[in-house]
mmCIF file of C-alpha atoms in Angstrom:
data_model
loop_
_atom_site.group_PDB
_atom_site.id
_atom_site.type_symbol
_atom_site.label_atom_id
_atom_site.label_comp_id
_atom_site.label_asym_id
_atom_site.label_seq_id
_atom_site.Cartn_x
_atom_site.Cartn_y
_atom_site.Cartn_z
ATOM 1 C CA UNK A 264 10.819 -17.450 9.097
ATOM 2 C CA UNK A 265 11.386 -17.678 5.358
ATOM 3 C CA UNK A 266 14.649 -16.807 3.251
ATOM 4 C CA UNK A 267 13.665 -15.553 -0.274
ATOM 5 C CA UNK A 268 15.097 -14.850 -4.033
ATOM 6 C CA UNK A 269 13.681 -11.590 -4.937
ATOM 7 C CA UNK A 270 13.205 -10.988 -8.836
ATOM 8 C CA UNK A 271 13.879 -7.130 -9.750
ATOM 9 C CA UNK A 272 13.565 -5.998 -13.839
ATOM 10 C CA UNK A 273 15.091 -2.932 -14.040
ATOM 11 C CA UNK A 274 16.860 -1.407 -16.407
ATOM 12 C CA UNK A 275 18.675 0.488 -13.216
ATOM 13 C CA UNK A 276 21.833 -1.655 -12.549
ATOM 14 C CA UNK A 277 23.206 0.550 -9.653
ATOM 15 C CA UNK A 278 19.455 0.438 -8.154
ATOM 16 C CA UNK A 279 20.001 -3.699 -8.189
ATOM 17 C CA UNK A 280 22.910 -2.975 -6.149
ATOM 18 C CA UNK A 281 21.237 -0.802 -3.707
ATOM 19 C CA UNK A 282 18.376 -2.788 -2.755
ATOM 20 C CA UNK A 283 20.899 -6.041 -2.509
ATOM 21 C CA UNK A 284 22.827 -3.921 -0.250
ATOM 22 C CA UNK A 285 20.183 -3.418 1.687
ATOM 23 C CA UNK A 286 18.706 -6.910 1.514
ATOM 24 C CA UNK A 287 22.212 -7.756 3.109
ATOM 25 C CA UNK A 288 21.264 -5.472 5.875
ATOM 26 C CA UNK A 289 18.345 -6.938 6.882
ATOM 27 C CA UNK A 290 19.230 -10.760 6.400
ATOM 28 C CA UNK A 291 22.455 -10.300 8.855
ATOM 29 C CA UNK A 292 20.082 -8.566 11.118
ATOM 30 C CA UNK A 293 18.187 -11.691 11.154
ATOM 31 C CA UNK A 294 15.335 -10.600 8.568
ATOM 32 C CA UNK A 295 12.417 -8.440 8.830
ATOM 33 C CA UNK A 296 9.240 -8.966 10.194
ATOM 34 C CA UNK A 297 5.926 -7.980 8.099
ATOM 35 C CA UNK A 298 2.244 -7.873 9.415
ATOM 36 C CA UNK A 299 -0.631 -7.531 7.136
ATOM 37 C CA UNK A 300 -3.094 -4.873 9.040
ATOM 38 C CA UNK A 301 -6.385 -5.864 6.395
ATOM 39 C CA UNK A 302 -6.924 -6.777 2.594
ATOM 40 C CA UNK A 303 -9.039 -5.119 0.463
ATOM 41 C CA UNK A 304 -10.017 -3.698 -2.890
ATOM 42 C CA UNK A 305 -12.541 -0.878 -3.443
ATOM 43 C CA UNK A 306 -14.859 0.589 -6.233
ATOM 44 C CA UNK A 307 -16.982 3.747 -5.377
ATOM 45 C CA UNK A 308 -19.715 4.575 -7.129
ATOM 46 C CA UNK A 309 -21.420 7.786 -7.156
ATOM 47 C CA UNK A 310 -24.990 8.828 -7.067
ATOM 48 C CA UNK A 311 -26.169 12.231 -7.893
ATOM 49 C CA UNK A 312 -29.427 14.422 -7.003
ATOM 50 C CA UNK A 313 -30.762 17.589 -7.629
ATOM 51 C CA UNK A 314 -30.424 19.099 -4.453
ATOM 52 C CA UNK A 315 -28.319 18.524 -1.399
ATOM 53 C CA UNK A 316 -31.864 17.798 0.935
ATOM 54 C CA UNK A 317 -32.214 14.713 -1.539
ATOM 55 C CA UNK A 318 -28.725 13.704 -1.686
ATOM 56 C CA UNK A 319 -29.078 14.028 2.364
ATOM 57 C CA UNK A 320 -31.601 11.267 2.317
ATOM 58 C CA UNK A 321 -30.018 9.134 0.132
ATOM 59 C CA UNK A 322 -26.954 9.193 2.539
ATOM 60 C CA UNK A 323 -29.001 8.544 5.457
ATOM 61 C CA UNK A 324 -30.520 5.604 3.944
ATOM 62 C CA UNK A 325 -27.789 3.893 2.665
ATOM 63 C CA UNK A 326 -25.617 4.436 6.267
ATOM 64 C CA UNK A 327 -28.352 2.714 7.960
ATOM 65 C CA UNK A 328 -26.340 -0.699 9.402
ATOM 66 C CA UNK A 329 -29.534 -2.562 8.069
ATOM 67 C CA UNK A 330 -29.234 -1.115 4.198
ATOM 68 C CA UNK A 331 -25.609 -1.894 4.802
ATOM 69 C CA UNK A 332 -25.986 -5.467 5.616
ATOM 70 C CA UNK A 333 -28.477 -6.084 2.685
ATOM 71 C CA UNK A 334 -25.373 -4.392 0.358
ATOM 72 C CA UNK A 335 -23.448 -7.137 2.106
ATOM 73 C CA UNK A 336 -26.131 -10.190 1.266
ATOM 74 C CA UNK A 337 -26.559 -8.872 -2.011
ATOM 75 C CA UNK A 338 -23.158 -9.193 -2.970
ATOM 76 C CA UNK A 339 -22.463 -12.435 -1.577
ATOM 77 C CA UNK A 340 -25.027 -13.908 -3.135
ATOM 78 C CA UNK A 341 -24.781 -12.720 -6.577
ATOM 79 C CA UNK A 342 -21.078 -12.588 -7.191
ATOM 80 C CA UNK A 343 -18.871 -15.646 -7.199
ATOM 81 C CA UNK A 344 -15.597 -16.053 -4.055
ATOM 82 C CA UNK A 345 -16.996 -12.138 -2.952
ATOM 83 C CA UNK A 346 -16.969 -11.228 0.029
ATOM 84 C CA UNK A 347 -17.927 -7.293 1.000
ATOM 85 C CA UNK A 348 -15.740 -6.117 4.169
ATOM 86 C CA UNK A 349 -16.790 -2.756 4.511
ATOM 87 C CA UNK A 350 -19.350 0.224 3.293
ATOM 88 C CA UNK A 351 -18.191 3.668 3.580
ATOM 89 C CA UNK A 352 -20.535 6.446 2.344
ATOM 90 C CA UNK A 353 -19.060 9.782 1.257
ATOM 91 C CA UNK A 354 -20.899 13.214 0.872
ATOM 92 C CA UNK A 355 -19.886 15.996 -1.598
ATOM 93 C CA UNK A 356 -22.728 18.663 -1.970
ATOM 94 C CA UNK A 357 -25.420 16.893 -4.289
ATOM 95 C CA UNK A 358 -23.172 13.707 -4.897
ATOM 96 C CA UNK A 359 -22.886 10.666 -2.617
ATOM 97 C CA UNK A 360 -20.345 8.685 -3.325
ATOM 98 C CA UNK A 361 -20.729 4.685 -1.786
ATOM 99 C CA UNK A 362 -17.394 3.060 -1.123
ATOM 100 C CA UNK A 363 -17.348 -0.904 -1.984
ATOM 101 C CA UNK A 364 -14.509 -2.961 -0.122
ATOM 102 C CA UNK A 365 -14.059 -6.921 -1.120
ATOM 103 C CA UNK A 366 -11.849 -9.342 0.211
ATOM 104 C CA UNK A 367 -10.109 -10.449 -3.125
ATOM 105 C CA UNK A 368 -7.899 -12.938 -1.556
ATOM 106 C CA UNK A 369 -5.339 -13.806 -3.916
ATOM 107 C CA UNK A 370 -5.934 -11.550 -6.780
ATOM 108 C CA UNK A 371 -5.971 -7.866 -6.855
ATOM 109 C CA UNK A 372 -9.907 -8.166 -7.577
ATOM 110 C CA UNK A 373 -9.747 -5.081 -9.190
ATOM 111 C CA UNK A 374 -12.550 -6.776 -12.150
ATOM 112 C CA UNK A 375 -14.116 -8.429 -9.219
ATOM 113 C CA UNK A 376 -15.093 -5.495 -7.349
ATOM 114 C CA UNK A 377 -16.305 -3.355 -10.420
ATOM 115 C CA UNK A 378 -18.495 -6.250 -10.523
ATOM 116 C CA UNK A 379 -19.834 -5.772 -7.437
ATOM 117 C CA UNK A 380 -20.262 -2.173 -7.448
ATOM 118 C CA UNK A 381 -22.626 -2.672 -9.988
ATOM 119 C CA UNK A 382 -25.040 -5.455 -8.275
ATOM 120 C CA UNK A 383 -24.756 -2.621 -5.423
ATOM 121 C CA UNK A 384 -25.917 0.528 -7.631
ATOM 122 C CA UNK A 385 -28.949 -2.120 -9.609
ATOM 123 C CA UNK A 386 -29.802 -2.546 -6.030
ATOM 124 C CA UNK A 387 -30.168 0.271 -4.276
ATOM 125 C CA UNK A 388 -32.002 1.901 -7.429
ATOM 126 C CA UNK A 389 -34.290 -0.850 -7.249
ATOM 127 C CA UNK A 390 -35.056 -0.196 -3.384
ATOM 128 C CA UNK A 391 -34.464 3.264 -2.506
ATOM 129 C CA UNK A 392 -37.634 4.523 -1.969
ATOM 130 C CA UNK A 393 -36.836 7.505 -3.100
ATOM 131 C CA UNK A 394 -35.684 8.659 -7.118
ATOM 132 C CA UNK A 395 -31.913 8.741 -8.023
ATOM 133 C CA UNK A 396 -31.694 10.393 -11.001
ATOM 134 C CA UNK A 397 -28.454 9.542 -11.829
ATOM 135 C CA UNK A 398 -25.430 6.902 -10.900
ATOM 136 C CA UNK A 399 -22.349 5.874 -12.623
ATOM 137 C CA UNK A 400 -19.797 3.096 -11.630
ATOM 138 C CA UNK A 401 -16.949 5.381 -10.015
ATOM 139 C CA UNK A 402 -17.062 9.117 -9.313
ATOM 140 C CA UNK A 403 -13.114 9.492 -8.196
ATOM 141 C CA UNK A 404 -13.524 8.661 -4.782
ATOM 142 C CA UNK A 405 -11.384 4.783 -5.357
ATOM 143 C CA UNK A 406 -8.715 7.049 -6.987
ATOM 144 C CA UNK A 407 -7.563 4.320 -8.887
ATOM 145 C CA UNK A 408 -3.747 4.547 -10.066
ATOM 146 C CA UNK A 409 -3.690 7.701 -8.219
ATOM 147 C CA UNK A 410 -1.751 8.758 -4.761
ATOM 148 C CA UNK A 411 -4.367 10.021 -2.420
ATOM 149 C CA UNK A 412 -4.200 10.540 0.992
ATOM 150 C CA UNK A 413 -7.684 8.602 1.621
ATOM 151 C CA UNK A 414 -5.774 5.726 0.955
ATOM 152 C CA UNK A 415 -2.762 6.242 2.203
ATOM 153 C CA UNK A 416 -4.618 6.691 5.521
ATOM 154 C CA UNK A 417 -7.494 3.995 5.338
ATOM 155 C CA UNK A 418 -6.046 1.440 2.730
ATOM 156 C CA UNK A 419 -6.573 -0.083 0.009
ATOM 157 C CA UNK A 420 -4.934 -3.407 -1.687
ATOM 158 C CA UNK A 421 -2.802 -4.750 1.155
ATOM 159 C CA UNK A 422 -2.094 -2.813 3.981
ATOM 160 C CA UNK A 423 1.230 -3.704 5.915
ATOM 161 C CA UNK A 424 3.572 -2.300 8.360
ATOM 162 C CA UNK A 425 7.341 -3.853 8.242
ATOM 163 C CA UNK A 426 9.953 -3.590 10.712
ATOM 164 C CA UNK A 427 14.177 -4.725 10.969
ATOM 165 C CA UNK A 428 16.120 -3.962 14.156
ATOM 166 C CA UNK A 429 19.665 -4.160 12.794
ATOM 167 C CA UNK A 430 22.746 -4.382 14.828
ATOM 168 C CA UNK A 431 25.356 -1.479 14.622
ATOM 169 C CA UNK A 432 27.854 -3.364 13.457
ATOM 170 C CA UNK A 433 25.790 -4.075 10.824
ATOM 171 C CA UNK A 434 24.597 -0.829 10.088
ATOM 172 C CA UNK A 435 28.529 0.304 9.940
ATOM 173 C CA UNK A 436 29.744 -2.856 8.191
ATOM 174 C CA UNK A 437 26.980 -3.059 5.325
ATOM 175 C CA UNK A 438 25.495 0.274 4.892
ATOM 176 C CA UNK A 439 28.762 1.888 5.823
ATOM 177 C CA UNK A 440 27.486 4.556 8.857
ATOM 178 C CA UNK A 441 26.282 4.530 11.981
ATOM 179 C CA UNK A 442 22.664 4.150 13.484
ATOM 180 C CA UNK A 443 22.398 7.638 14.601
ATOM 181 C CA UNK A 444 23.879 9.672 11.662
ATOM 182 C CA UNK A 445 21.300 7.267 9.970
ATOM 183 C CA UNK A 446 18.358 8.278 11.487
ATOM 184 C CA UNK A 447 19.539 11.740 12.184
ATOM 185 C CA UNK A 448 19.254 12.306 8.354
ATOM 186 C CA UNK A 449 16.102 10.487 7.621
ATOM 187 C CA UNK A 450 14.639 12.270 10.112
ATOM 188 C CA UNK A 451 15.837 15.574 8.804
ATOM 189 C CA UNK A 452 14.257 14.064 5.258
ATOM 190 C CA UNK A 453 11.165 13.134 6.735
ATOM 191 C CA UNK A 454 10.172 16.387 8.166
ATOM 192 C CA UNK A 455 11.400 18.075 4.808
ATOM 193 C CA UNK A 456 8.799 16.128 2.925
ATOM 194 C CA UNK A 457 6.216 16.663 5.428
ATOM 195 C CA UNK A 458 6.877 20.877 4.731
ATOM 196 C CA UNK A 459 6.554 20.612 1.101
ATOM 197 C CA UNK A 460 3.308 18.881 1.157
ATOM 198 C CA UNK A 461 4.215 15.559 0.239
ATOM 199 C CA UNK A 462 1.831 12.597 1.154
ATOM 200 C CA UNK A 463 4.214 9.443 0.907
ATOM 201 C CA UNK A 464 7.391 10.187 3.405
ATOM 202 C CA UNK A 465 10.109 7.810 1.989
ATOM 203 C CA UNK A 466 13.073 8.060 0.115
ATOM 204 C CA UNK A 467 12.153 6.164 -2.853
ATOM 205 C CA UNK A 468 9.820 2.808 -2.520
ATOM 206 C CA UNK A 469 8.504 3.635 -6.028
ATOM 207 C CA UNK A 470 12.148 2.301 -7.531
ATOM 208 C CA UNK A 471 11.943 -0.789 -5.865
ATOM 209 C CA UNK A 472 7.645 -1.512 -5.670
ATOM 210 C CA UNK A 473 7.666 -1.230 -10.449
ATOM 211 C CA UNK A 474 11.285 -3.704 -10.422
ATOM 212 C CA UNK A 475 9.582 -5.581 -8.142
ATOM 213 C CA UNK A 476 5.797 -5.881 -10.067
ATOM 214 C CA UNK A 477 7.027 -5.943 -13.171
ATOM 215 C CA UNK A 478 8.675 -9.096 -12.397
ATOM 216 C CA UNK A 479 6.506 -10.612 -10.626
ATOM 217 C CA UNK A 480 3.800 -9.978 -13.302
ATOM 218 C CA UNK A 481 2.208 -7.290 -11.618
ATOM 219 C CA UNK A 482 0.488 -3.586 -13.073
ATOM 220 C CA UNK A 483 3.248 -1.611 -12.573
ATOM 221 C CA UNK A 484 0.851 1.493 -12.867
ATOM 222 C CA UNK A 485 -0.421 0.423 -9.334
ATOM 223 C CA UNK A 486 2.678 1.496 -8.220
ATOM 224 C CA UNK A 487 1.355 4.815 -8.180
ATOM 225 C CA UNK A 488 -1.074 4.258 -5.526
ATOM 226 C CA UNK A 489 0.836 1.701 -3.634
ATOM 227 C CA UNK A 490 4.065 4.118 -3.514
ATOM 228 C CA UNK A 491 2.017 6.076 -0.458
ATOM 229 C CA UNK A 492 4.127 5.096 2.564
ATOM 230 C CA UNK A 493 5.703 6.165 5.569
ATOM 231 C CA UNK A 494 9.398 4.915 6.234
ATOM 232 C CA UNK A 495 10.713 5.809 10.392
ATOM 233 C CA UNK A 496 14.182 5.183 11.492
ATOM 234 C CA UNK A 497 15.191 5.677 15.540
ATOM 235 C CA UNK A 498 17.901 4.182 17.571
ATOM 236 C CA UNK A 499 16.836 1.225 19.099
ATOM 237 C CA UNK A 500 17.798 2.386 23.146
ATOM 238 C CA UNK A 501 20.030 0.181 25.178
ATOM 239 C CA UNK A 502 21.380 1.212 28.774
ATOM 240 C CA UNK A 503 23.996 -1.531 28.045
ATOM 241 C CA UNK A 504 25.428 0.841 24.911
ATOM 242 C CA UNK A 505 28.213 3.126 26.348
ATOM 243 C CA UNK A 506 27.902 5.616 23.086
ATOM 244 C CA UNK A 507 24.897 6.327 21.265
ATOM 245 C CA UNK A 508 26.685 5.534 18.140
ATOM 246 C CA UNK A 509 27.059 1.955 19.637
ATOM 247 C CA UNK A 510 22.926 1.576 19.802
ATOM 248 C CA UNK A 511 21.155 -0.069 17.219
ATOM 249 C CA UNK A 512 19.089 1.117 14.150
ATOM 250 C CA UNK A 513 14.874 0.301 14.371
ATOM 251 C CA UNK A 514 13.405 1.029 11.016
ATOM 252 C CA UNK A 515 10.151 0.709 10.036
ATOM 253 C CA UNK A 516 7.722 1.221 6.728
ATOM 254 C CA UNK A 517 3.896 1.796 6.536
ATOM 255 C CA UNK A 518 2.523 0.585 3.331
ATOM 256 C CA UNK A 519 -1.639 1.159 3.056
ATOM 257 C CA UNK A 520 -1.702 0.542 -1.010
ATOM 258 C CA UNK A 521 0.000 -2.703 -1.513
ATOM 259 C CA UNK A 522 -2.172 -3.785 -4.839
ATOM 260 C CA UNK A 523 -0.116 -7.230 -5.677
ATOM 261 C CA UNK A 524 -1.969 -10.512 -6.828
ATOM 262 C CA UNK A 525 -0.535 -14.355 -7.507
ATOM 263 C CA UNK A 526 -3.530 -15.288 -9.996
ATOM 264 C CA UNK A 527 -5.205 -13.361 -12.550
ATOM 265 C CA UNK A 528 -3.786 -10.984 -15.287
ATOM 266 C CA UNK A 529 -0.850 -10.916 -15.991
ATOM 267 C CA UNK A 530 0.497 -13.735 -13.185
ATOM 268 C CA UNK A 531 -1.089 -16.235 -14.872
ATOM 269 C CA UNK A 532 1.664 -16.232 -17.600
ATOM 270 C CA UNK A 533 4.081 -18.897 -17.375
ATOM 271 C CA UNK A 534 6.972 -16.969 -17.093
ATOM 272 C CA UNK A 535 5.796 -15.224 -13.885
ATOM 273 C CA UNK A 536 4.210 -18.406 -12.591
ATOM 274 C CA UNK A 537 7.743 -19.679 -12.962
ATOM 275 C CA UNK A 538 9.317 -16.262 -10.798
ATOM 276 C CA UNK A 539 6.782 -17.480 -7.973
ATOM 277 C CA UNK A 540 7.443 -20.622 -7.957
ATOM 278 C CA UNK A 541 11.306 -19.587 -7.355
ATOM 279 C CA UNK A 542 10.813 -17.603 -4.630
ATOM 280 C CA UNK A 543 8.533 -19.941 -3.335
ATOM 281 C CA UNK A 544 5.580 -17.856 -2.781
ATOM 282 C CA UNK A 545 1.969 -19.566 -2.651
ATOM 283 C CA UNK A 546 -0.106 -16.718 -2.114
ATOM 284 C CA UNK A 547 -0.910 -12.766 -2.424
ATOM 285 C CA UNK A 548 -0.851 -12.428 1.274
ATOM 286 C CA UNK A 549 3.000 -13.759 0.899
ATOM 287 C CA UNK A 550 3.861 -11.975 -1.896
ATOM 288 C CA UNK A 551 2.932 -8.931 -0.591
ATOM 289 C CA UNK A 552 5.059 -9.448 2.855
ATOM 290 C CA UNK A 553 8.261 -9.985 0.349
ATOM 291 C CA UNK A 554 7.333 -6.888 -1.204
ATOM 292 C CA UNK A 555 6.962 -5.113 2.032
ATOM 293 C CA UNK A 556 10.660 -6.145 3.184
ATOM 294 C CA UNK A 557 12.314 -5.443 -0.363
ATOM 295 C CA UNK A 558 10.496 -1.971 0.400
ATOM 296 C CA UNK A 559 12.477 -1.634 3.411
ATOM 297 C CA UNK A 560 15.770 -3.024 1.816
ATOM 298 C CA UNK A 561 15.555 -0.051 -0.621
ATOM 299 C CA UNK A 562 14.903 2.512 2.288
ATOM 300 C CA UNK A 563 17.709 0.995 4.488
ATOM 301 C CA UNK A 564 20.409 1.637 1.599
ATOM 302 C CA UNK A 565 18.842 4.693 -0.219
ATOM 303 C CA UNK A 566 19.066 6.692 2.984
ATOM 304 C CA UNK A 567 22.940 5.592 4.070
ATOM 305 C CA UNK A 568 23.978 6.473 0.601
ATOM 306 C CA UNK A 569 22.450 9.933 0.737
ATOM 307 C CA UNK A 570 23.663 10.041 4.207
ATOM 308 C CA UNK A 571 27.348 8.863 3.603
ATOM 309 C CA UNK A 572 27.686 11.045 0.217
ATOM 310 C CA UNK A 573 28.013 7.549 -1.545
ATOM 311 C CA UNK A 574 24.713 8.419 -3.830
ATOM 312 C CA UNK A 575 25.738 10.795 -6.849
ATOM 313 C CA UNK A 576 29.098 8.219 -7.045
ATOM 314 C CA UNK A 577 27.303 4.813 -7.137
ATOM 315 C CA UNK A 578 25.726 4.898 -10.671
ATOM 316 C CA UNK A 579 29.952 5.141 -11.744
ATOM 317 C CA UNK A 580 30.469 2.402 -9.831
ATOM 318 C CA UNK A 581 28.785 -0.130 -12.322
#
């Protein structure tokens, strides 16, 4: 239970206004609540083969728990505060691609686990019984900088789900509708997005996530992986509620590509060491949380603007 500043930079003014509208929201509902589901960065190297029978083996061997675990001791071992939380092996025809997560703690470990990708391939060429003929450092399955539904569905970075219950009168007196018109129409936007083919179902995190790196000394090009979310709005039911306009509004975001860090980069410099130390944030694991719930805040106001027909008049209102 934390109260925060939030730093935007943003040349946007009326998008300032939106996401404080909607940070009203959710502090006068009492604030949101964030859980980080796991932490990780990935690097995936591929190897290649003449034939798909080779490539076959090479998978087999390398999906063997016991190769796995010597990945694992490998890595530890070599490379400094690294810590390998997962192997995932990928087949396409003749290539097999070998997915590298790390536990980078506070930094985005984005250096770190290139790192390790490579004591991984120096290994497994030097104990493969077999020949790989050829192996390079990333063959597209990390889809780095890139929206993919992989990631949107496994994670990568930090992967968080947020949630606000906010009172009626809050929903009416702030974002200036009602909880079911609300989720009535993000609804109808949701399932719009899901019929064109889109992969992240929100109304517009991106905004929010490059203000909100770019301040805090963040790569705002991450933002085009970590954009991938799902935002949810329902009525929160209660029996007590005479009208269903009376009930209140549970929203929700899904975040799987959260890639912040507090050291490293470009949070090292002092002017984004001093935006930390403002909002008081000691770690990645909190940063990301605020980011989460500033997410939200964005989604919250974005959709009762669109919904109240306040959207195309706001950027005249600055």
């Amino acid at each position: 239970n934390k109260d925060y500043v939030v730093p935007l930079a943003t040349h946007e003014g009326a998008l300032l206004a939106s996401y404080d509208r909607g940070a009203k929201a959710i502090t006068q509902a009492g604030g949101a609540t964030v859980r980080i589901k796991s932490r990780s960065m990935l690097r995936a190297p591929v190897f290649l083969f003449p034939n798909i029978v080779e490539a076959t083996e090479f998978r087999r061997y390398v999906v063997n728990p016991e190769t796995k675990q010597k990945i694992k001791d490998v890595v530890k071992s070599t490379v400094s505060h690294c810590e390998v939380t997962f192997v995932r092996i990928f087949q396409t025809d003749r290539k097999v691609h070998v997915s590298i997560g790390i536990d980078s703690e506070d930094a985005s470990g984005q250096t770190m686990v290139t790192y390790a990708a490579d004591v991984v391939m120096e290994y497994l060429r030097d104990n493969y019984p077999g020949k790989i003929p050829e192996m390079y450092i990333e063959g597209g399955f990390n889809t780095g900088k890139r929206v993919s539904v992989i990631h949107t569905l496994l994670g990568k970075g930090h992967s968080m789900v947020a949630e606000c219950r906010v009172p009626a009168e809050v929903v009416k007196n702030v974002l200036h509708t009602t909880p079911r018109r609300l989720q009535r129409f993000q609804k109808m936007h949701s399932r719009t997005n899901a019929f064109i083919g889109g992969i992240s179902t929100t109304a517009h995190v991106a905004d929010g996530l490059a203000a909100f790196f770019i301040a805090t000394g963040n790569d705002p090009a991450c933002v085009a992986e970590s954009q991938a979310a799902v935002t949810h709005f329902t009525m929160d039911p209660d029996g007590s509620k005479a009208s269903l306009d009376d009930y209140d509004l549970y929203a929700t975001i899904t975040l799987n590509s959260i890639i912040v860090a507090s050291i490293g980069g470009g949070t090292s410099l002092p002017a984004f060491k001093a935006v930390r130390s403002m909002m008081g944030v000691e770690s990645a694991n909190e940063l990301a949380e605020v980011c989460a719930s500033v997410a939200l805040a964005g989604e919250l106001s974005y959709y009762a603007s669109m919904e109240t027909g306040d959207y195309p008049r706001a950027p005249r209102k600055q």
